[in-house]
PDB file of C-alpha atoms in Angstrom:
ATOM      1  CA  UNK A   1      15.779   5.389  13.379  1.00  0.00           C
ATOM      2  CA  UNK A   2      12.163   4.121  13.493  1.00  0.00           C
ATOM      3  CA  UNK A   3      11.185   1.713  10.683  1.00  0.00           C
ATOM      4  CA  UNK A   4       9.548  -1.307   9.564  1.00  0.00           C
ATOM      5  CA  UNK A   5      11.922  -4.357   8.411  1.00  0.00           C
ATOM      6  CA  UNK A   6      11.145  -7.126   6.336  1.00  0.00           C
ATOM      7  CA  UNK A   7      13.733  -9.966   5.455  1.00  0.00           C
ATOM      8  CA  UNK A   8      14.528 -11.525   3.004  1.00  0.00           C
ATOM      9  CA  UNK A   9      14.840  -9.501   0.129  1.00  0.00           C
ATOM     10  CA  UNK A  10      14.424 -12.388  -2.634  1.00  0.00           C
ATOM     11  CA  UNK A  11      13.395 -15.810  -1.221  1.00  0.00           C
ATOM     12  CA  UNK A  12      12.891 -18.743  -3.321  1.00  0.00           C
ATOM     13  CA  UNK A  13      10.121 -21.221  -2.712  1.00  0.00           C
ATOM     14  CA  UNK A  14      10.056 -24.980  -4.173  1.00  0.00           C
ATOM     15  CA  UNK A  15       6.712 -26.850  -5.442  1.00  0.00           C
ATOM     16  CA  UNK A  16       4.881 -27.821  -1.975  1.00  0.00           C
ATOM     17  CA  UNK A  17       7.096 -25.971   0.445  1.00  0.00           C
ATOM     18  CA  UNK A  18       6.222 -23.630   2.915  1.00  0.00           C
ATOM     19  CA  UNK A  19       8.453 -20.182   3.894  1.00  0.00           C
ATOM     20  CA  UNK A  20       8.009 -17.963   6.533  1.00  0.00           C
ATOM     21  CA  UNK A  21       8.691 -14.175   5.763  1.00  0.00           C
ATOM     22  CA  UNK A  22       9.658 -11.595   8.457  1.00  0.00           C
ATOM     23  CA  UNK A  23       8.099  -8.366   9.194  1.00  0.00           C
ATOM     24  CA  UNK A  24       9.558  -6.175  12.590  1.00  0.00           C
ATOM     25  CA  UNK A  25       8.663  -2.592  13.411  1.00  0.00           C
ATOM     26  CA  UNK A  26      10.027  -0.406  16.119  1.00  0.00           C
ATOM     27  CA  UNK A  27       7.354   2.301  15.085  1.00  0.00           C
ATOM     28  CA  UNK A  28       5.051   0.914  18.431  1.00  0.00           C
ATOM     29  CA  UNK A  29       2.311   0.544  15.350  1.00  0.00           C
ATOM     30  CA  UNK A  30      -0.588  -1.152  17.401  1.00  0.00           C
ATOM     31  CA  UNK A  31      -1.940  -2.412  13.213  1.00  0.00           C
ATOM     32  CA  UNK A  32       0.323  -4.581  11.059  1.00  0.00           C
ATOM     33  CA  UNK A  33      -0.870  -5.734   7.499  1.00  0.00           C
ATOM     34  CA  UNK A  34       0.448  -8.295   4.943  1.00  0.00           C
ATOM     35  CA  UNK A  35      -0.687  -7.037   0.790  1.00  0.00           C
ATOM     36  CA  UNK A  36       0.144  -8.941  -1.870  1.00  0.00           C
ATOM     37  CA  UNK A  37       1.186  -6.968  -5.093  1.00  0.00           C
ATOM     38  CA  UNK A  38       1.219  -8.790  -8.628  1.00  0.00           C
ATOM     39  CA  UNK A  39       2.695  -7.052 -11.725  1.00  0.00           C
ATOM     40  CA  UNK A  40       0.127  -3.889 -13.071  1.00  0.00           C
ATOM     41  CA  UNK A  41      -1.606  -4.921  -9.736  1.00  0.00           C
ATOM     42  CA  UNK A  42      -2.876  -2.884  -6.703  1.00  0.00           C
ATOM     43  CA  UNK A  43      -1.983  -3.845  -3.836  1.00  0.00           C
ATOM     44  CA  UNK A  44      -4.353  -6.726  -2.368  1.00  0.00           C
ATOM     45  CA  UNK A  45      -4.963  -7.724   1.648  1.00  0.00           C
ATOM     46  CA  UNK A  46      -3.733 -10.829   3.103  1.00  0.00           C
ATOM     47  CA  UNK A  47      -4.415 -10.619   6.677  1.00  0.00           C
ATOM     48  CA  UNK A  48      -3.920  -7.839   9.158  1.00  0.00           C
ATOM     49  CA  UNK A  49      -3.846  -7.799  12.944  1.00  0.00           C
ATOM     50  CA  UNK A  50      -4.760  -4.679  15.194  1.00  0.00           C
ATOM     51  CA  UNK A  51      -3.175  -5.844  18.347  1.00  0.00           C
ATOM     52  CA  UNK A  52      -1.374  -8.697  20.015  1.00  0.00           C
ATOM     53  CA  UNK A  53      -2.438 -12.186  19.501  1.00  0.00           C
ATOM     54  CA  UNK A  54      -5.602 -11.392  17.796  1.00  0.00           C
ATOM     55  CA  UNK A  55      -5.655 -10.955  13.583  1.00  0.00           C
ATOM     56  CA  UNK A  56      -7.740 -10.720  10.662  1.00  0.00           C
ATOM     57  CA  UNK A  57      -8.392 -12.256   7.056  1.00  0.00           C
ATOM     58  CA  UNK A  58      -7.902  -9.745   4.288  1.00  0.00           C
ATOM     59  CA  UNK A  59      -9.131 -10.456   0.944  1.00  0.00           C
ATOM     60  CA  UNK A  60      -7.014 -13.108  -0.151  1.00  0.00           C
ATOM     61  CA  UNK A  61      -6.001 -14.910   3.091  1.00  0.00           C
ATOM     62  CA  UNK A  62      -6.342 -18.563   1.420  1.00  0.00           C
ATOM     63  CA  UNK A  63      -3.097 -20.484   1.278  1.00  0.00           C
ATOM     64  CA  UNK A  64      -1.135 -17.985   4.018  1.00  0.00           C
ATOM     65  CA  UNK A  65      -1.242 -17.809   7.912  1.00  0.00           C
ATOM     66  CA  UNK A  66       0.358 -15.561  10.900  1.00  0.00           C
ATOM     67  CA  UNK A  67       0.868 -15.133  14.038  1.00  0.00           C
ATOM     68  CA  UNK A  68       0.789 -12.118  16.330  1.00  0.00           C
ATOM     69  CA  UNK A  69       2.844 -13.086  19.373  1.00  0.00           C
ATOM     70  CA  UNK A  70       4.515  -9.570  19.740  1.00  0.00           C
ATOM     71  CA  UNK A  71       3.880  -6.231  19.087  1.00  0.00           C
ATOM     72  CA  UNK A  72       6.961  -5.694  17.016  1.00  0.00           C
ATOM     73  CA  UNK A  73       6.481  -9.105  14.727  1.00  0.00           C
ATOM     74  CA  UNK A  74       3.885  -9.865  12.065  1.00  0.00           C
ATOM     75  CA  UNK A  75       5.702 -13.055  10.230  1.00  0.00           C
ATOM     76  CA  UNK A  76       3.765 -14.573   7.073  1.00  0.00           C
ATOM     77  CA  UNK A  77       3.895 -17.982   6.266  1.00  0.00           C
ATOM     78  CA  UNK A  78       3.029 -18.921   2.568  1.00  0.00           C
ATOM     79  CA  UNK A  79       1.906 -22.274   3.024  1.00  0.00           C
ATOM     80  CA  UNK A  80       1.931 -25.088  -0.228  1.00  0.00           C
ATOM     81  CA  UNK A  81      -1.784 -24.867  -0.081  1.00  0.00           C
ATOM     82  CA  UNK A  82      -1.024 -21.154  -2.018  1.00  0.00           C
ATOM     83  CA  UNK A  83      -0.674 -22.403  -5.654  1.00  0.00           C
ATOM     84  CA  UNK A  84       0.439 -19.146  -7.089  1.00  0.00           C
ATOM     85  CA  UNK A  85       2.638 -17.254  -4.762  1.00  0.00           C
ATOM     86  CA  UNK A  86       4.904 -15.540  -6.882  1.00  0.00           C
ATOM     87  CA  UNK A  87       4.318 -11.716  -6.000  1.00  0.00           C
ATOM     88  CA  UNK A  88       5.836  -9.218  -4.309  1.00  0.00           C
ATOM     89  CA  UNK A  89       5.030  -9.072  -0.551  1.00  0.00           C
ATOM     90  CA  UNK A  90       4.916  -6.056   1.235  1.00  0.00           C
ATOM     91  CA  UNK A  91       4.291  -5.933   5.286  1.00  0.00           C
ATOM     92  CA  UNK A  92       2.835  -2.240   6.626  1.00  0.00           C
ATOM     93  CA  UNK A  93       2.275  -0.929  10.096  1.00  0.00           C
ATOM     94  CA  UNK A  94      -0.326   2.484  11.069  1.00  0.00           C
ATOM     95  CA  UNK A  95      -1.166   3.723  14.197  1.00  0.00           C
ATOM     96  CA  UNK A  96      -4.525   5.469  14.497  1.00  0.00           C
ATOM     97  CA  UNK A  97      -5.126   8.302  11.755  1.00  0.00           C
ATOM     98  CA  UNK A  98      -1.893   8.120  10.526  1.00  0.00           C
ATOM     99  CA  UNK A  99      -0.251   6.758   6.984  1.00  0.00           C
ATOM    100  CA  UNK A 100       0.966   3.514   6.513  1.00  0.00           C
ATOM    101  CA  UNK A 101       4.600   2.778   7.038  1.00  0.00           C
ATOM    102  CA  UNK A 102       5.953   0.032   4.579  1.00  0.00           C
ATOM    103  CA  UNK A 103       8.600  -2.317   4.767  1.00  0.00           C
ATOM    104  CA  UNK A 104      11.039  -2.742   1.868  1.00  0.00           C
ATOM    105  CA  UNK A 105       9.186  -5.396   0.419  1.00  0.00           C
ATOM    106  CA  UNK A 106      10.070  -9.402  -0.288  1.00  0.00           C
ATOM    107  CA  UNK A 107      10.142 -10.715  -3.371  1.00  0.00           C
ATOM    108  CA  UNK A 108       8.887 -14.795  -3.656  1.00  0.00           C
ATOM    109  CA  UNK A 109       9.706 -16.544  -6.685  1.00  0.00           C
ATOM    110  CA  UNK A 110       8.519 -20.250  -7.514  1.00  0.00           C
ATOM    111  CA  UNK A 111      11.334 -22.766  -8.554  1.00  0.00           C
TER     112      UNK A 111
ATOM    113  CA  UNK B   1     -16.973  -2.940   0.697  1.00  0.00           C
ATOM    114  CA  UNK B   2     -14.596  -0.264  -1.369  1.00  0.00           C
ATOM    115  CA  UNK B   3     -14.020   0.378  -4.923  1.00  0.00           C
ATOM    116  CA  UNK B   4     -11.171   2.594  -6.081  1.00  0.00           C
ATOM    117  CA  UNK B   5     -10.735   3.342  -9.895  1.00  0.00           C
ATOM    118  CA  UNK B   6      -7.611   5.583 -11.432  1.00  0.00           C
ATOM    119  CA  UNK B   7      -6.398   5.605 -14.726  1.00  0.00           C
ATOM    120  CA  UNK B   8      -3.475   2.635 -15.855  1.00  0.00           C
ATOM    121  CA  UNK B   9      -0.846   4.413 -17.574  1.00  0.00           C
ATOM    122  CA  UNK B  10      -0.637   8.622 -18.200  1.00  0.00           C
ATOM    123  CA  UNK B  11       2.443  10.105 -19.784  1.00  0.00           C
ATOM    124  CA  UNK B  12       3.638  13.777 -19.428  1.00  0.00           C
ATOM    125  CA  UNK B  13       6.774  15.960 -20.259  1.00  0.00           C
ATOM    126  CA  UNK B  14       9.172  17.073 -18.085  1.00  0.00           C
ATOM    127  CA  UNK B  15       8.395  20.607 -16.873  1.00  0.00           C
ATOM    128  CA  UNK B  16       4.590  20.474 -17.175  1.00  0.00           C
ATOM    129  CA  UNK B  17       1.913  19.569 -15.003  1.00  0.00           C
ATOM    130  CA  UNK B  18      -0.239  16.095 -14.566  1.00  0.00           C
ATOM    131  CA  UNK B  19      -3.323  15.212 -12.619  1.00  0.00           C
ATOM    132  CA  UNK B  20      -4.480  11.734 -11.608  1.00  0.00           C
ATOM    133  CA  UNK B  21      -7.583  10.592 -10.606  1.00  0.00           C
ATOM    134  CA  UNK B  22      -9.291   8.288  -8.567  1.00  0.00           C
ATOM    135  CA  UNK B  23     -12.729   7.879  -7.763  1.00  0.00           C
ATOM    136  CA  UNK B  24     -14.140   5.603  -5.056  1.00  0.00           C
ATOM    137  CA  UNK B  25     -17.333   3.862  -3.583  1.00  0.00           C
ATOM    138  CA  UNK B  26     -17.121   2.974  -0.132  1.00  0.00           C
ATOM    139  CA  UNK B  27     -19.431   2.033   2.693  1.00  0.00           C
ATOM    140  CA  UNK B  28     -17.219   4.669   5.095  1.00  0.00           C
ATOM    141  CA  UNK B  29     -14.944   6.876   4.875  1.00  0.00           C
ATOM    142  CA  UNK B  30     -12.631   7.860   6.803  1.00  0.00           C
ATOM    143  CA  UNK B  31      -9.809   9.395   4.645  1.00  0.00           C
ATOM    144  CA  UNK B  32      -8.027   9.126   1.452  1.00  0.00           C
ATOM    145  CA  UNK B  33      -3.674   8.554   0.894  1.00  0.00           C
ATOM    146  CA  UNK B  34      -1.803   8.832  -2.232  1.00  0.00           C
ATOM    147  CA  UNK B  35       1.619   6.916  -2.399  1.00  0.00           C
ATOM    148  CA  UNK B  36       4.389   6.938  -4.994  1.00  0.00           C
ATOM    149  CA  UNK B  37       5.787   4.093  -5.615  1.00  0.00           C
ATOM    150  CA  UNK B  38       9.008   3.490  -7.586  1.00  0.00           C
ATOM    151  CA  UNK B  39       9.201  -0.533  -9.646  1.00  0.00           C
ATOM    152  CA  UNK B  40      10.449  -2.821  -7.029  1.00  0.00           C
ATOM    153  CA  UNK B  41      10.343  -0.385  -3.821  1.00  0.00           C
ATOM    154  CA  UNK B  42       7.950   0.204  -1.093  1.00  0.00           C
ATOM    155  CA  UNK B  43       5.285   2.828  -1.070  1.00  0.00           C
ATOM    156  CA  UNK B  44       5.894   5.958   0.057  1.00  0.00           C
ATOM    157  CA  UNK B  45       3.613   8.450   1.558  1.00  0.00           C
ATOM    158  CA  UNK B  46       2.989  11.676  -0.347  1.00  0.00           C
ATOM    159  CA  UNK B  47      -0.356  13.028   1.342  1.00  0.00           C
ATOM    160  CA  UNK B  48      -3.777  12.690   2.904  1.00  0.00           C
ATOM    161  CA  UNK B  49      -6.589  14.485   2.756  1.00  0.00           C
ATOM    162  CA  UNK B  50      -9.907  14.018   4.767  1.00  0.00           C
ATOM    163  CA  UNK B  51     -11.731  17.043   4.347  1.00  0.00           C
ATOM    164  CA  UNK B  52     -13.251  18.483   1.128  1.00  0.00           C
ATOM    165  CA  UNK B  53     -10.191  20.600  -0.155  1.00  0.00           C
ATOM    166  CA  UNK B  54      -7.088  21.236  -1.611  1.00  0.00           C
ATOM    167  CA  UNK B  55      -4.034  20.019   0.440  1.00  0.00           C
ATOM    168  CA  UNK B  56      -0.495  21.486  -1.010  1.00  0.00           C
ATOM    169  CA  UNK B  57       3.233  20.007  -0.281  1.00  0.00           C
ATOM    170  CA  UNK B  58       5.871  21.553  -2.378  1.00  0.00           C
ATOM    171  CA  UNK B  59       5.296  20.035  -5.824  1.00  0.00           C
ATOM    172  CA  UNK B  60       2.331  17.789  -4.895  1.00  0.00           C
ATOM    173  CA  UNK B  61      -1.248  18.666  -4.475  1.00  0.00           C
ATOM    174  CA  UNK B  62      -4.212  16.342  -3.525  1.00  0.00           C
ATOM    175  CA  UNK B  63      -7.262  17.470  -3.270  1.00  0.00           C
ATOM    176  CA  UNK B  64     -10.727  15.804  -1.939  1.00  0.00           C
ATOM    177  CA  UNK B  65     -14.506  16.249  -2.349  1.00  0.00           C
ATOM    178  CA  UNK B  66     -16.230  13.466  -0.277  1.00  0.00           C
ATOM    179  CA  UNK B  67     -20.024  14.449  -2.059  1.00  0.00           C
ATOM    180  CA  UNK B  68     -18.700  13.512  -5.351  1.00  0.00           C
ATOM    181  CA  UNK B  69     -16.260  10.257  -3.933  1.00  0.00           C
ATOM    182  CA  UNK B  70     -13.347  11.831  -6.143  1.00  0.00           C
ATOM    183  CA  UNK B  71      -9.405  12.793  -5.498  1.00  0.00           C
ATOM    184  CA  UNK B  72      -6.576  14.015  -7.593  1.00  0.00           C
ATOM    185  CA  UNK B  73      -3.223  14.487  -7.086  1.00  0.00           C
ATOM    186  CA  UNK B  74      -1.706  17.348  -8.912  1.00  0.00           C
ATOM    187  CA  UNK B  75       1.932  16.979  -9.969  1.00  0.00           C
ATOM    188  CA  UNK B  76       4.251  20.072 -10.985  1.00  0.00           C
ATOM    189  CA  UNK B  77       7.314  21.178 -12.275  1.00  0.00           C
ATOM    190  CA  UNK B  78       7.302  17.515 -13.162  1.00  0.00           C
ATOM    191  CA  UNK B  79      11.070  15.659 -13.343  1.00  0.00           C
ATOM    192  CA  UNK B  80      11.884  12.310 -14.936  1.00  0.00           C
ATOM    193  CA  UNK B  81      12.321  11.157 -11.095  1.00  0.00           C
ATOM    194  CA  UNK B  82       8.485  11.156 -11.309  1.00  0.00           C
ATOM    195  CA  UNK B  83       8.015   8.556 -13.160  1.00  0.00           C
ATOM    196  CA  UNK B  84       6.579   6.102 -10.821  1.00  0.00           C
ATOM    197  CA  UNK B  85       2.933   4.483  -9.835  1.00  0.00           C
ATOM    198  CA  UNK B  86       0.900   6.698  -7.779  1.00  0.00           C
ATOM    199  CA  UNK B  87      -1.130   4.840  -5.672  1.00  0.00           C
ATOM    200  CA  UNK B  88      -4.348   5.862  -4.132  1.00  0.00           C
ATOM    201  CA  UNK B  89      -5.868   4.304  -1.175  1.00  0.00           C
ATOM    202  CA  UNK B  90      -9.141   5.127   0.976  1.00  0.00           C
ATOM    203  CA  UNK B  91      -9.773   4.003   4.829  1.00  0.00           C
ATOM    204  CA  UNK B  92     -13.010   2.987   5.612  1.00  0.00           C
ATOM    205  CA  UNK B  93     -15.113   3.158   8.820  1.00  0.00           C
ATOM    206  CA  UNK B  94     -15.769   0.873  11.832  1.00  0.00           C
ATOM    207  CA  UNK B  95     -13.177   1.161  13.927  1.00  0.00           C
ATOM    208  CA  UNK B  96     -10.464   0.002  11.596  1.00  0.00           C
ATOM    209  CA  UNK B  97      -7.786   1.720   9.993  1.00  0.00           C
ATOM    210  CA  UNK B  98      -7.241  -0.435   6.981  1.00  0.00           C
ATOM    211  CA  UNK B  99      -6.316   1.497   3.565  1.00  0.00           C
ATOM    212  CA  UNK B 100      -7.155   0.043   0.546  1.00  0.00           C
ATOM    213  CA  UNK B 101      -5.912   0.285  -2.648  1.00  0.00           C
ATOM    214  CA  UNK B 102      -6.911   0.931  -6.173  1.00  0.00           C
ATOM    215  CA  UNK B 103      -4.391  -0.612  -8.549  1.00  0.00           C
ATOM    216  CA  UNK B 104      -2.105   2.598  -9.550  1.00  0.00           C
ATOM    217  CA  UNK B 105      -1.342   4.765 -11.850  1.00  0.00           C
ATOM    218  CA  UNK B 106       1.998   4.484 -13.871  1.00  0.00           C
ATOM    219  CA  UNK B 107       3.041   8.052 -14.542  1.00  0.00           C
ATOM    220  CA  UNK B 108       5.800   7.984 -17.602  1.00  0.00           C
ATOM    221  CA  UNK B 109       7.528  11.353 -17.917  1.00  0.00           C
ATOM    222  CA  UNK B 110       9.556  12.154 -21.042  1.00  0.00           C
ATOM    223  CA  UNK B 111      11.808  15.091 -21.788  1.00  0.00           C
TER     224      UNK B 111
END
């Protein structure tokens, strides 16, 4: 079946440490985005990329960063320079005029 | 740039019918997505409309009118699996396909 993966689940971050969280489609989505959802929140843009080795800043892009190497892979990295990066992150691929297919969503807590 | 306003919170009883709205500015448009999302799961895509009209899919209805920047998404025969945020999200222009997202709706239903 066609989908969009994102791992881990929960990940927990310490002060001043940066983690990586994985986002993989096998939808051949040409667009991949990173939101960033906050409790009672919409969901807000992080960065997005519309093809291979090229991407974009969203709204919020301070404190994160990603690559594009692949088609299939849109990683996020939430860098220490993010002081409040407790959210849930969710990762979403479209391909032109259609709906956006989400991952299952990774929650990052603080410790 | 886009704005999208709904309503925070609505409640409704099981068996009877609800209507969200959402309203929106936006530089382009290039059609408008309502998702349902359950606490701590992904969006999921219930429908898009992006001509003026009614659009019908078993218990949900959306319907559009672009003049007036304004959507609502009809829900009927309503069941307490319903209770979730409704999401609605508008794609601009410019050769993009980036939704964005107003901050949801949180439906309670009741019996």
């Amino acid at each position: 079946d066609g989908g969009i993966t994102q791992s881990p689940k929960y990940l927990f971050r310490k002060e001043g440490q940066n983690v990586t969280l994985s986002c993989e489609q096998n939808l051949n989505h040409d667009a991949m985005y990173w939101y960033r959802q906050d409790p009672g929140q919409g969901l807000r843009l992080i960065y997005y990329s519309q093809i291979v080795n090229d991407f974009q800043k969203g709204d919020i892009a301070e404190g994160y960063s990603v690559s594009r190497e692949k088609k299939e892979s849109f990683p996020l990295t939430v860098t220490s320079a993010q002081k409040n990066p407790t959210a849930f992150y969710l990762c979403a691929s479209t391909r032109e005029n259609t709906e956006a297919f989400f991952g299952q969503g990774t929650r990052l807590t603080v410790v | 740039g886009q704005n999208i306003d709904q309503p925070t919170e609505m409640t409704a009883t099981e068996g009877a019918i609800v209507q969200i709205n959402c309203t929106y500015q936006t530089s382009g448009f290039n059609g408008l997505f309502w998702y349902q999302q359950h606490a701590g799961e992904a969006p999921t895509f219930l429908s898009y409309n992006v001509l003026d009209g009614l659009e019908e899919k078993g218990r949900f209805s959306s319907f559009l009118s672009r003049s007036k920047g304004y959507s609502y998404l009809l829900l009927k025969e309503l069941q307490m699996k319903d209770s979730a945020s409704y999401l609605c999200a508008v794609r601009g222009t410019g050769g993009s396909y980036i939704p964005t997202f107003g901050r949801g709706t949180s439906l309670i239903v009741h019996p």
